[in-house]
Amino acid sequence: MKTLSQIDSLVYELINKETARQEDGIELIASENYVSKAVMEAMGSCLTNKYSEGYVGKRYYGGNEIIDEVEALAIERCKELFGCEHVNVQPLSGSPANAAVFFATIKPGDKVLGLQLDHGGHLSHGHPVNFSGMLYNFTQYQVDRESGIIDMEKVREIALREKPKMILAGFSAYSRNLDWKKFKEIADEIGAITFADIAHIAGLIAGKAIESPIPYFDITSTTTHKTLRGPRGAVIMCKEPFAKAIDRAVFPGMQGGPHDHATAAKAVAFGEALQPEFQVYAKAVIENAQAMAAELMAAGFRIISGGTDNHLMVVDVTSKGISGKEAERILDIAGISTSRSTIPFDSRKPMDPSGVRLGTAAITTRAFDTADSRAVAQAIAQAIENHGDEAKLKSIRESILELCRKRPLYTSIV
Ligand SMILES: *Cc1c(COP(=O)(O)O)cnc(C)c1O
């Protein structure tokens, strides 16, 4: 960034500081990851200069011959990676992608069934403060109070009673595999459209570490920046009969010009995810999460659903006498980034809930193994148990820094 350093030292310095923060801290925010330098270079390219409203071969602006090739390549790689019939690679992010899916398939006021936010769902799955909850008539399913797991018989019961036009399966804070086939069977009983939102787990699916909904579901959306390890953005995949409606909903329905530099970076990320090493990565992400969960449970923490099948876990920290917000703050002091999280049937408020959500996608990218993951879990337990002891927190921060120096970020990613 030689030019930036000379032209705008203020922004350059801020980026430098953030680089150091990422290098020297442990990133356990479950929705985050570190992209490759190749993805960053595509993001930083001159493709950001172009306007390309429309689709490959059908643009509303001239000069799109090369952009057409870029977008066609992203589409081709995404299809190969996920085995989908159709894909739109233009959605700017996950929430707008979901808006486009609703816009393409249902009408305002129509009934949709989705997972409740504080049970692991996402804002765009029908929460009252989100457009989804304002425009559509959402009914929500929950996890079982005892097991912390989604009870498919309950989902079926609600579906048969409420007869939604669409069933939405997907989550931001749920650590178990979903039974895609069962969701599809339930939807077929009532003639509902099936919509999977794999924003969190797309990388694990692409890496063939967990099952894909794509063979079963009508429509699947995903962000590209979480476990998939691409640029900020999203894609919508669907069966051929939905292709036209999805494309029209994205443009001209929802968006103007696509972000061509992001499209190029998505193509790069899909290319990386098609390499055999990405399957090794996806498997390691889950192994690290399971090692971390086991270590935390051994230290006396309650993990919702008793463990994890994916990259994330929701930890109830109230048994250690602190709230999720307080845990987030203490772990920050120790050099560990996490996000506070509600737990199912939480008696505390969303701004200061009972849990923290942890994920291993980012640390696995910087080559942390299961022993490192266990060490991180021990540091978390130590920090929370000694949350009033400043000297102890400081010494934990030192050990975290040592671990980060052992697994440097920008030399381990290529
Ligand atoms: C992250 C996420 C989204 C939203 O993605 P943004 O890019 O932040 O808008 C949508 N759905 C689920 C399930 C998510 O986890």
Short mmCIF file of C-alpha atoms and ligand atoms in Angstrom, two decimals:
data_model
loop_
_atom_site.label_atom_id
_atom_site.label_comp_id
_atom_site.label_asym_id
_atom_site.label_seq_id
_atom_site.Cartn_x
_atom_site.Cartn_y
_atom_site.Cartn_z
CA MET A 1 0.00 0.00 0.00
CA LYS A 2 2.81 2.37 -0.93
CA THR A 3 0.56 4.82 -2.76
CA LEU A 4 -2.00 4.99 0.03
CA SER A 5 0.73 5.59 2.60
CA GLN A 6 1.92 8.61 0.57
CA ILE A 7 -1.48 10.00 -0.48
CA ASP A 8 -3.55 9.50 2.67
CA SER A 9 -1.52 8.71 5.73
CA LEU A 10 -4.56 8.91 8.01
CA VAL A 11 -6.45 6.07 6.35
CA TYR A 12 -3.20 4.18 5.82
CA GLU A 13 -2.38 4.37 9.53
CA LEU A 14 -5.85 3.14 10.49
CA ILE A 15 -5.55 0.16 8.14
CA ASN A 16 -2.13 -0.55 9.62
CA LYS A 17 -3.54 -0.50 13.14
CA GLU A 18 -6.36 -2.84 12.17
CA THR A 19 -3.85 -5.18 10.51
CA ALA A 20 -1.90 -5.30 13.78
CA ARG A 21 -5.09 -5.90 15.76
CA GLN A 22 -5.98 -8.85 13.53
CA GLU A 23 -2.41 -10.18 13.64
CA ASP A 24 -2.05 -9.99 17.42
CA GLY A 25 -5.49 -11.12 18.56
CA ILE A 26 -7.49 -14.32 18.42
CA GLU A 27 -10.59 -14.06 16.27
CA LEU A 28 -13.41 -16.25 17.51
CA ILE A 29 -16.31 -14.28 16.03
CA ALA A 30 -18.12 -17.09 14.27
CA SER A 31 -19.10 -15.06 11.21
CA GLU A 32 -15.58 -13.84 10.48
CA ASN A 33 -12.64 -15.22 8.55
CA TYR A 34 -9.41 -14.08 6.87
CA VAL A 35 -9.41 -13.95 3.07
CA SER A 36 -6.38 -14.77 0.96
CA LYS A 37 -4.17 -12.10 -0.53
CA ALA A 38 -5.51 -13.16 -3.95
CA VAL A 39 -9.07 -12.35 -2.85
CA MET A 40 -7.88 -9.00 -1.48
CA GLU A 41 -6.09 -8.13 -4.70
CA ALA A 42 -9.23 -8.85 -6.76
CA MET A 43 -11.23 -6.68 -4.32
CA GLY A 44 -8.72 -3.88 -4.70
CA SER A 45 -8.74 -3.94 -8.51
CA CYS A 46 -9.99 -1.52 -11.18
CA LEU A 47 -13.15 -3.61 -11.56
CA THR A 48 -14.64 -1.31 -8.94
CA ASN A 49 -14.79 1.38 -11.66
CA LYS A 50 -17.34 -0.40 -13.83
CA TYR A 51 -21.12 -0.20 -14.12
CA SER A 52 -22.74 -3.43 -15.31
CA GLU A 53 -26.47 -3.36 -14.55
CA GLY A 54 -28.03 -6.45 -16.07
CA TYR A 55 -26.60 -9.92 -16.61
CA VAL A 56 -23.97 -11.65 -18.74
CA GLY A 57 -24.61 -10.73 -22.39
CA LYS A 58 -27.53 -8.45 -21.43
CA ARG A 59 -26.08 -5.27 -19.89
CA TYR A 60 -27.46 -1.76 -19.79
CA TYR A 61 -23.97 -0.27 -20.22
CA GLY A 62 -21.24 -0.67 -22.81
CA GLY A 63 -17.75 -1.95 -22.21
CA ASN A 64 -18.80 -5.07 -20.31
CA GLU A 65 -17.14 -7.71 -22.47
CA ILE A 66 -14.55 -8.52 -19.82
CA ILE A 67 -16.91 -8.10 -16.87
CA ASP A 68 -19.16 -10.65 -18.60
CA GLU A 69 -16.26 -13.10 -18.56
CA VAL A 70 -15.61 -12.39 -14.88
CA GLU A 71 -19.22 -12.93 -13.89
CA ALA A 72 -19.55 -16.04 -16.09
CA LEU A 73 -16.45 -17.48 -14.42
CA ALA A 74 -17.84 -16.80 -10.92
CA ILE A 75 -21.12 -18.50 -11.95
CA GLU A 76 -19.35 -21.52 -13.46
CA ARG A 77 -17.14 -22.04 -10.39
CA CYS A 78 -20.02 -21.62 -7.96
CA LYS A 79 -22.09 -24.19 -9.87
CA GLU A 80 -19.18 -26.63 -9.80
CA LEU A 81 -18.54 -26.01 -6.10
CA PHE A 82 -22.11 -26.46 -4.86
CA GLY A 83 -23.66 -28.48 -7.69
CA CYS A 84 -26.53 -26.02 -8.07
CA GLU A 85 -28.67 -25.63 -11.20
CA HIS A 86 -28.67 -21.83 -11.23
CA VAL A 87 -26.82 -19.13 -9.34
CA ASN A 88 -26.99 -15.36 -9.11
CA VAL A 89 -23.63 -14.00 -7.94
CA GLN A 90 -24.65 -10.33 -7.68
CA PRO A 91 -26.20 -9.98 -4.18
CA LEU A 92 -24.27 -7.39 -2.22
CA SER A 93 -24.61 -9.18 1.11
CA GLY A 94 -26.59 -11.81 2.98
CA SER A 95 -29.55 -9.71 4.09
CA PRO A 96 -30.20 -8.18 0.65
CA ALA A 97 -29.88 -11.69 -0.85
CA ASN A 98 -32.60 -12.93 1.49
CA ALA A 99 -34.74 -9.91 0.65
CA ALA A 100 -34.41 -10.85 -3.03
CA VAL A 101 -35.45 -14.44 -2.29
CA PHE A 102 -38.61 -13.30 -0.51
CA PHE A 103 -39.27 -10.70 -3.21
CA ALA A 104 -38.97 -13.39 -5.91
CA THR A 105 -41.22 -15.97 -4.33
CA ILE A 106 -43.82 -14.59 -1.90
CA LYS A 107 -46.01 -11.53 -1.40
CA PRO A 108 -46.08 -9.12 1.53
CA GLY A 109 -48.27 -10.63 4.23
CA ASP A 110 -47.57 -14.22 3.17
CA LYS A 111 -46.77 -16.69 5.88
CA VAL A 112 -43.19 -17.99 6.34
CA LEU A 113 -41.80 -20.41 8.91
CA GLY A 114 -38.29 -19.65 10.23
CA LEU A 115 -36.03 -20.24 13.22
CA GLN A 116 -36.45 -17.67 16.01
CA LEU A 117 -33.52 -15.22 16.41
CA ASP A 118 -32.73 -15.97 20.05
CA HIS A 119 -32.83 -19.70 19.25
CA GLY A 120 -30.08 -19.30 16.65
CA GLY A 121 -31.91 -17.75 13.68
CA HIS A 122 -31.01 -14.55 11.85
CA LEU A 123 -32.64 -11.08 11.89
CA SER A 124 -33.65 -11.58 8.25
CA HIS A 125 -35.58 -14.71 9.21
CA GLY A 126 -38.58 -12.81 10.47
CA HIS A 127 -37.49 -10.71 13.42
CA PRO A 128 -39.95 -7.84 14.07
CA VAL A 129 -37.26 -5.10 13.80
CA ASN A 130 -36.12 -6.41 10.39
CA PHE A 131 -37.81 -5.87 6.98
CA SER A 132 -38.56 -9.61 6.92
CA GLY A 133 -40.67 -9.44 10.06
CA MET A 134 -42.30 -6.17 8.98
CA LEU A 135 -43.29 -7.29 5.48
CA TYR A 136 -44.05 -10.96 5.92
CA ASN A 137 -46.10 -12.93 8.37
CA PHE A 138 -43.45 -15.06 10.09
CA THR A 139 -44.13 -17.94 12.42
CA GLN A 140 -41.07 -19.11 14.30
CA TYR A 141 -39.86 -22.48 15.43
CA GLN A 142 -37.51 -22.94 18.38
CA VAL A 143 -35.03 -25.41 19.79
CA ASP A 144 -36.12 -27.91 22.43
CA ARG A 145 -35.74 -26.50 25.95
CA GLU A 146 -33.99 -29.63 27.30
CA SER A 147 -31.74 -30.69 24.42
CA GLY A 148 -31.13 -27.32 22.74
CA ILE A 149 -31.76 -29.10 19.43
CA ILE A 150 -34.47 -28.38 16.82
CA ASP A 151 -37.23 -30.97 17.20
CA MET A 152 -38.38 -31.80 13.66
CA GLU A 153 -41.67 -33.21 14.92
CA LYS A 154 -42.44 -29.80 16.43
CA VAL A 155 -41.46 -28.10 13.17
CA ARG A 156 -43.85 -30.44 11.34
CA GLU A 157 -46.63 -29.73 13.82
CA ILE A 158 -46.29 -25.95 13.35
CA ALA A 159 -46.01 -26.32 9.57
CA LEU A 160 -49.19 -28.42 9.31
CA ARG A 161 -51.06 -26.02 11.58
CA GLU A 162 -49.84 -22.74 10.05
CA LYS A 163 -49.45 -23.84 6.42
CA PRO A 164 -46.70 -21.32 5.52
CA LYS A 165 -45.98 -20.56 1.85
CA MET A 166 -42.27 -20.97 2.58
CA ILE A 167 -40.14 -22.90 5.07
CA LEU A 168 -36.81 -21.28 5.88
CA ALA A 169 -34.01 -23.36 7.40
CA GLY A 170 -30.70 -21.84 8.44
CA PHE A 171 -29.02 -20.15 11.37
CA SER A 172 -26.40 -17.82 12.76
CA ALA A 173 -26.00 -19.38 16.18
CA TYR A 174 -26.86 -23.09 16.16
CA SER A 175 -24.22 -25.75 16.45
CA ARG A 176 -26.00 -28.83 15.12
CA ASN A 177 -26.55 -30.17 11.61
CA LEU A 178 -29.96 -29.52 10.10
CA ASP A 179 -32.06 -32.38 8.73
CA TRP A 180 -32.49 -30.91 5.22
CA LYS A 181 -34.32 -33.95 3.92
CA LYS A 182 -36.86 -33.81 6.72
CA PHE A 183 -37.46 -30.08 6.14
CA LYS A 184 -38.15 -30.86 2.48
CA GLU A 185 -40.55 -33.70 3.36
CA ILE A 186 -42.49 -31.40 5.68
CA ALA A 187 -42.61 -28.66 3.04
CA ASP A 188 -43.87 -31.14 0.46
CA GLU A 189 -46.74 -32.15 2.76
CA ILE A 190 -48.09 -28.59 2.60
CA GLY A 191 -46.75 -27.48 -0.80
CA ALA A 192 -44.36 -24.91 0.71
CA ILE A 193 -41.27 -23.48 -1.00
CA THR A 194 -38.02 -24.57 0.68
CA PHE A 195 -35.39 -21.91 1.36
CA ALA A 196 -32.03 -22.73 3.00
CA ASP A 197 -29.81 -19.93 4.30
CA ILE A 198 -26.33 -21.44 4.64
CA ALA A 199 -24.56 -18.11 5.34
CA HIS A 200 -22.58 -19.58 8.23
CA ILE A 201 -21.85 -23.08 6.99
CA ALA A 202 -21.32 -22.63 3.23
CA GLY A 203 -17.58 -23.24 3.57
CA LEU A 204 -18.15 -26.47 5.48
CA ILE A 205 -20.58 -27.60 2.78
CA ALA A 206 -18.23 -26.55 -0.03
CA GLY A 207 -15.44 -28.45 1.77
CA LYS A 208 -17.67 -31.53 1.91
CA ALA A 209 -17.49 -31.69 5.70
CA ILE A 210 -21.26 -31.45 6.26
CA GLU A 211 -24.34 -32.24 4.20
CA SER A 212 -25.66 -29.79 1.59
CA PRO A 213 -29.31 -28.71 1.33
CA ILE A 214 -28.92 -27.98 -2.39
CA PRO A 215 -30.10 -31.39 -3.68
CA TYR A 216 -33.32 -31.00 -1.65
CA PHE A 217 -34.12 -27.29 -1.42
CA ASP A 218 -35.71 -25.01 -4.01
CA ILE A 219 -33.56 -22.03 -3.07
CA THR A 220 -30.32 -21.62 -1.10
CA SER A 221 -28.69 -18.32 -0.20
CA THR A 222 -25.31 -17.78 1.36
CA THR A 223 -22.92 -15.03 2.27
CA THR A 224 -19.48 -15.49 0.76
CA HIS A 225 -17.47 -14.01 3.65
CA LYS A 226 -17.97 -16.42 6.56
CA THR A 227 -16.68 -20.02 6.48
CA LEU A 228 -16.53 -19.76 2.67
CA ARG A 229 -13.62 -17.32 3.12
CA GLY A 230 -14.40 -14.97 0.25
CA PRO A 231 -15.13 -11.24 -0.04
CA ARG A 232 -18.11 -9.62 1.71
CA GLY A 233 -21.08 -10.52 -0.45
CA ALA A 234 -23.61 -13.23 -1.16
CA VAL A 235 -25.01 -15.55 -3.81
CA ILE A 236 -28.43 -17.11 -4.38
CA MET A 237 -28.57 -20.65 -5.77
CA CYS A 238 -31.79 -22.26 -6.95
CA LYS A 239 -33.49 -24.91 -9.03
CA GLU A 240 -34.09 -23.94 -12.64
CA PRO A 241 -37.84 -23.10 -12.26
CA PHE A 242 -36.95 -20.29 -9.81
CA ALA A 243 -34.04 -18.89 -11.85
CA LYS A 244 -35.90 -16.13 -13.74
CA ALA A 245 -37.76 -14.86 -10.68
CA ILE A 246 -34.58 -14.78 -8.57
CA ASP A 247 -32.61 -12.91 -11.23
CA ARG A 248 -35.40 -10.35 -11.72
CA ALA A 249 -35.70 -9.88 -7.97
CA VAL A 250 -31.97 -9.13 -7.60
CA PHE A 251 -31.93 -6.81 -10.63
CA PRO A 252 -33.94 -4.70 -11.33
CA GLY A 253 -36.04 -5.60 -8.27
CA MET A 254 -33.63 -4.94 -5.41
CA GLN A 255 -30.25 -3.73 -6.63
CA GLY A 256 -28.68 -1.51 -9.25
CA GLY A 257 -25.21 -2.26 -10.56
CA PRO A 258 -23.35 -5.30 -9.25
CA HIS A 259 -20.01 -4.84 -7.48
CA ASP A 260 -17.79 -6.31 -10.17
CA HIS A 261 -14.64 -6.25 -8.03
CA ALA A 262 -16.52 -8.35 -5.45
CA THR A 263 -17.74 -10.68 -8.21
CA ALA A 264 -14.12 -11.22 -9.27
CA ALA A 265 -13.12 -11.87 -5.67
CA LYS A 266 -16.00 -14.35 -5.31
CA ALA A 267 -14.65 -16.17 -8.39
CA VAL A 268 -11.20 -16.30 -6.74
CA ALA A 269 -12.67 -17.62 -3.47
CA PHE A 270 -14.72 -20.29 -5.30
CA GLY A 271 -11.55 -21.30 -7.14
CA GLU A 272 -9.75 -21.68 -3.81
CA ALA A 273 -12.64 -23.65 -2.32
CA LEU A 274 -12.49 -26.05 -5.28
CA GLN A 275 -8.93 -27.06 -4.33
CA PRO A 276 -8.47 -30.26 -2.31
CA GLU A 277 -6.84 -28.25 0.52
CA PHE A 278 -10.12 -26.54 1.21
CA GLN A 279 -11.63 -29.89 2.22
CA VAL A 280 -8.77 -30.31 4.68
CA TYR A 281 -9.53 -26.80 5.98
CA ALA A 282 -13.28 -27.46 6.41
CA LYS A 283 -12.62 -30.66 8.34
CA ALA A 284 -10.05 -28.93 10.55
CA VAL A 285 -12.49 -26.10 11.34
CA ILE A 286 -14.94 -28.63 12.79
CA GLU A 287 -12.24 -30.58 14.65
CA ASN A 288 -11.02 -27.34 16.22
CA ALA A 289 -14.55 -26.36 17.26
CA GLN A 290 -15.12 -29.77 18.80
CA ALA A 291 -11.81 -29.63 20.67
CA MET A 292 -12.68 -26.17 21.99
CA ALA A 293 -16.19 -27.23 23.04
CA ALA A 294 -14.88 -30.32 24.84
CA GLU A 295 -12.28 -28.29 26.72
CA LEU A 296 -14.82 -25.62 27.73
CA MET A 297 -17.27 -28.25 28.98
CA ALA A 298 -14.46 -29.89 30.96
CA ALA A 299 -13.89 -26.47 32.56
CA GLY A 300 -17.54 -26.40 33.65
CA PHE A 301 -19.17 -24.30 30.94
CA ARG A 302 -22.57 -25.21 29.54
CA ILE A 303 -22.59 -25.36 25.75
CA ILE A 304 -26.04 -25.12 24.17
CA SER A 305 -26.99 -28.56 22.75
CA GLY A 306 -23.96 -30.09 24.49
CA GLY A 307 -21.41 -29.67 21.70
CA THR A 308 -21.03 -28.86 18.03
CA ASP A 309 -21.24 -30.40 14.55
CA ASN A 310 -19.96 -27.29 12.80
CA HIS A 311 -17.64 -24.31 13.31
CA LEU A 312 -19.53 -22.61 16.14
CA MET A 313 -20.89 -22.97 19.64
CA VAL A 314 -22.99 -20.89 21.99
CA VAL A 315 -21.61 -20.89 25.54
CA ASP A 316 -23.75 -20.05 28.57
CA VAL A 317 -21.41 -18.01 30.79
CA THR A 318 -23.91 -17.21 33.55
CA SER A 319 -22.88 -20.31 35.49
CA LYS A 320 -19.55 -18.52 36.04
CA GLY A 321 -21.34 -15.55 37.52
CA ILE A 322 -21.01 -13.14 34.59
CA SER A 323 -23.14 -12.04 31.62
CA GLY A 324 -22.39 -12.43 27.91
CA LYS A 325 -21.59 -8.73 27.54
CA GLU A 326 -19.18 -8.88 30.47
CA ALA A 327 -17.56 -12.05 29.07
CA GLU A 328 -17.14 -10.35 25.69
CA ARG A 329 -15.42 -7.40 27.40
CA ILE A 330 -13.12 -9.53 29.55
CA LEU A 331 -12.11 -11.71 26.62
CA ASP A 332 -11.36 -8.57 24.60
CA ILE A 333 -8.90 -7.53 27.33
CA ALA A 334 -7.31 -10.96 27.03
CA GLY A 335 -6.95 -10.48 23.25
CA ILE A 336 -9.79 -12.79 22.24
CA SER A 337 -12.62 -11.41 20.07
CA THR A 338 -16.03 -12.98 20.58
CA SER A 339 -19.65 -11.88 20.23
CA ARG A 340 -22.20 -11.88 23.03
CA SER A 341 -25.19 -14.02 22.19
CA THR A 342 -28.62 -14.79 23.54
CA ILE A 343 -29.18 -18.39 24.55
CA PRO A 344 -32.49 -20.18 23.92
CA PHE A 345 -35.12 -19.17 26.52
CA ASP A 346 -32.74 -16.45 27.73
CA SER A 347 -33.95 -14.66 30.85
CA ARG A 348 -31.57 -11.75 30.15
CA LYS A 349 -31.92 -8.90 27.60
CA PRO A 350 -30.42 -9.13 24.04
CA MET A 351 -27.98 -6.23 24.74
CA ASP A 352 -26.64 -8.09 27.77
CA PRO A 353 -27.53 -11.75 27.22
CA SER A 354 -26.39 -14.97 28.91
CA GLY A 355 -24.02 -16.30 26.30
CA VAL A 356 -21.12 -15.77 23.96
CA ARG A 357 -20.86 -17.29 20.51
CA LEU A 358 -17.49 -18.72 19.47
CA GLY A 359 -16.34 -19.97 16.07
CA THR A 360 -13.16 -21.50 14.67
CA ALA A 361 -13.26 -20.53 10.96
CA ALA A 362 -10.76 -17.69 11.34
CA ILE A 363 -8.23 -19.35 13.65
CA THR A 364 -8.18 -22.44 11.44
CA THR A 365 -7.26 -20.23 8.46
CA ARG A 366 -4.21 -19.09 10.43
CA ALA A 367 -3.27 -22.73 10.96
CA PHE A 368 -4.41 -23.30 14.55
CA ASP A 369 -4.69 -27.01 15.30
CA THR A 370 -6.67 -28.86 17.98
CA ALA A 371 -3.94 -28.36 20.61
CA ASP A 372 -3.98 -24.60 19.93
CA SER A 373 -7.78 -24.63 20.09
CA ARG A 374 -7.69 -26.35 23.47
CA ALA A 375 -5.16 -23.76 24.67
CA VAL A 376 -7.52 -20.98 23.57
CA ALA A 377 -10.40 -22.64 25.43
CA GLN A 378 -8.25 -22.82 28.58
CA ALA A 379 -7.39 -19.16 28.23
CA ILE A 380 -11.10 -18.33 27.92
CA ALA A 381 -11.92 -20.32 31.04
CA GLN A 382 -9.01 -18.73 32.95
CA ALA A 383 -9.99 -15.21 31.90
CA ILE A 384 -13.62 -15.63 32.85
CA GLU A 385 -12.85 -17.32 36.15
CA ASN A 386 -10.37 -14.56 37.07
CA HIS A 387 -12.35 -11.68 35.59
CA GLY A 388 -11.67 -9.36 38.54
CA ASP A 389 -7.91 -10.00 38.54
CA GLU A 390 -6.19 -7.47 36.28
CA ALA A 391 -2.71 -8.96 36.62
CA LYS A 392 -4.02 -12.37 35.66
CA LEU A 393 -5.85 -10.96 32.61
CA LYS A 394 -2.63 -9.24 31.59
CA SER A 395 -0.67 -12.46 31.78
CA ILE A 396 -3.34 -14.24 29.73
CA ARG A 397 -3.03 -11.46 27.13
CA GLU A 398 0.72 -12.19 26.99
CA SER A 399 0.14 -15.89 26.40
CA ILE A 400 -2.42 -15.11 23.67
CA LEU A 401 0.10 -12.84 21.97
CA GLU A 402 2.66 -15.65 22.09
CA LEU A 403 0.18 -18.02 20.46
CA CYS A 404 -0.54 -15.44 17.74
CA ARG A 405 3.18 -14.99 17.08
CA LYS A 406 3.51 -18.77 16.77
CA ARG A 407 0.72 -18.79 14.15
CA PRO A 408 1.27 -15.56 12.21
CA LEU A 409 -1.66 -14.48 10.10
CA TYR A 410 -0.26 -12.86 7.00
CA THR A 411 2.54 -15.33 6.53
CA SER A 412 0.28 -18.38 6.88
CA ILE A 413 -2.34 -17.19 4.39
CA VAL A 414 -1.26 -17.13 0.76
C1 LIG B 1 -24.64 -13.42 8.39
C2 LIG B 1 -25.98 -13.91 8.01
C3 LIG B 1 -26.81 -13.21 7.11
C4 LIG B 1 -26.56 -11.79 6.69
O1 LIG B 1 -25.44 -11.46 6.09
P1 LIG B 1 -24.96 -9.93 5.95
O2 LIG B 1 -23.97 -10.05 4.87
O3 LIG B 1 -24.44 -9.53 7.28
O4 LIG B 1 -26.17 -9.12 5.55
C5 LIG B 1 -27.98 -13.80 6.70
N1 LIG B 1 -28.36 -15.01 7.16
C6 LIG B 1 -27.62 -15.68 8.06
C7 LIG B 1 -28.10 -17.00 8.53
C8 LIG B 1 -26.41 -15.15 8.52
O5 LIG B 1 -25.70 -15.82 9.44
#
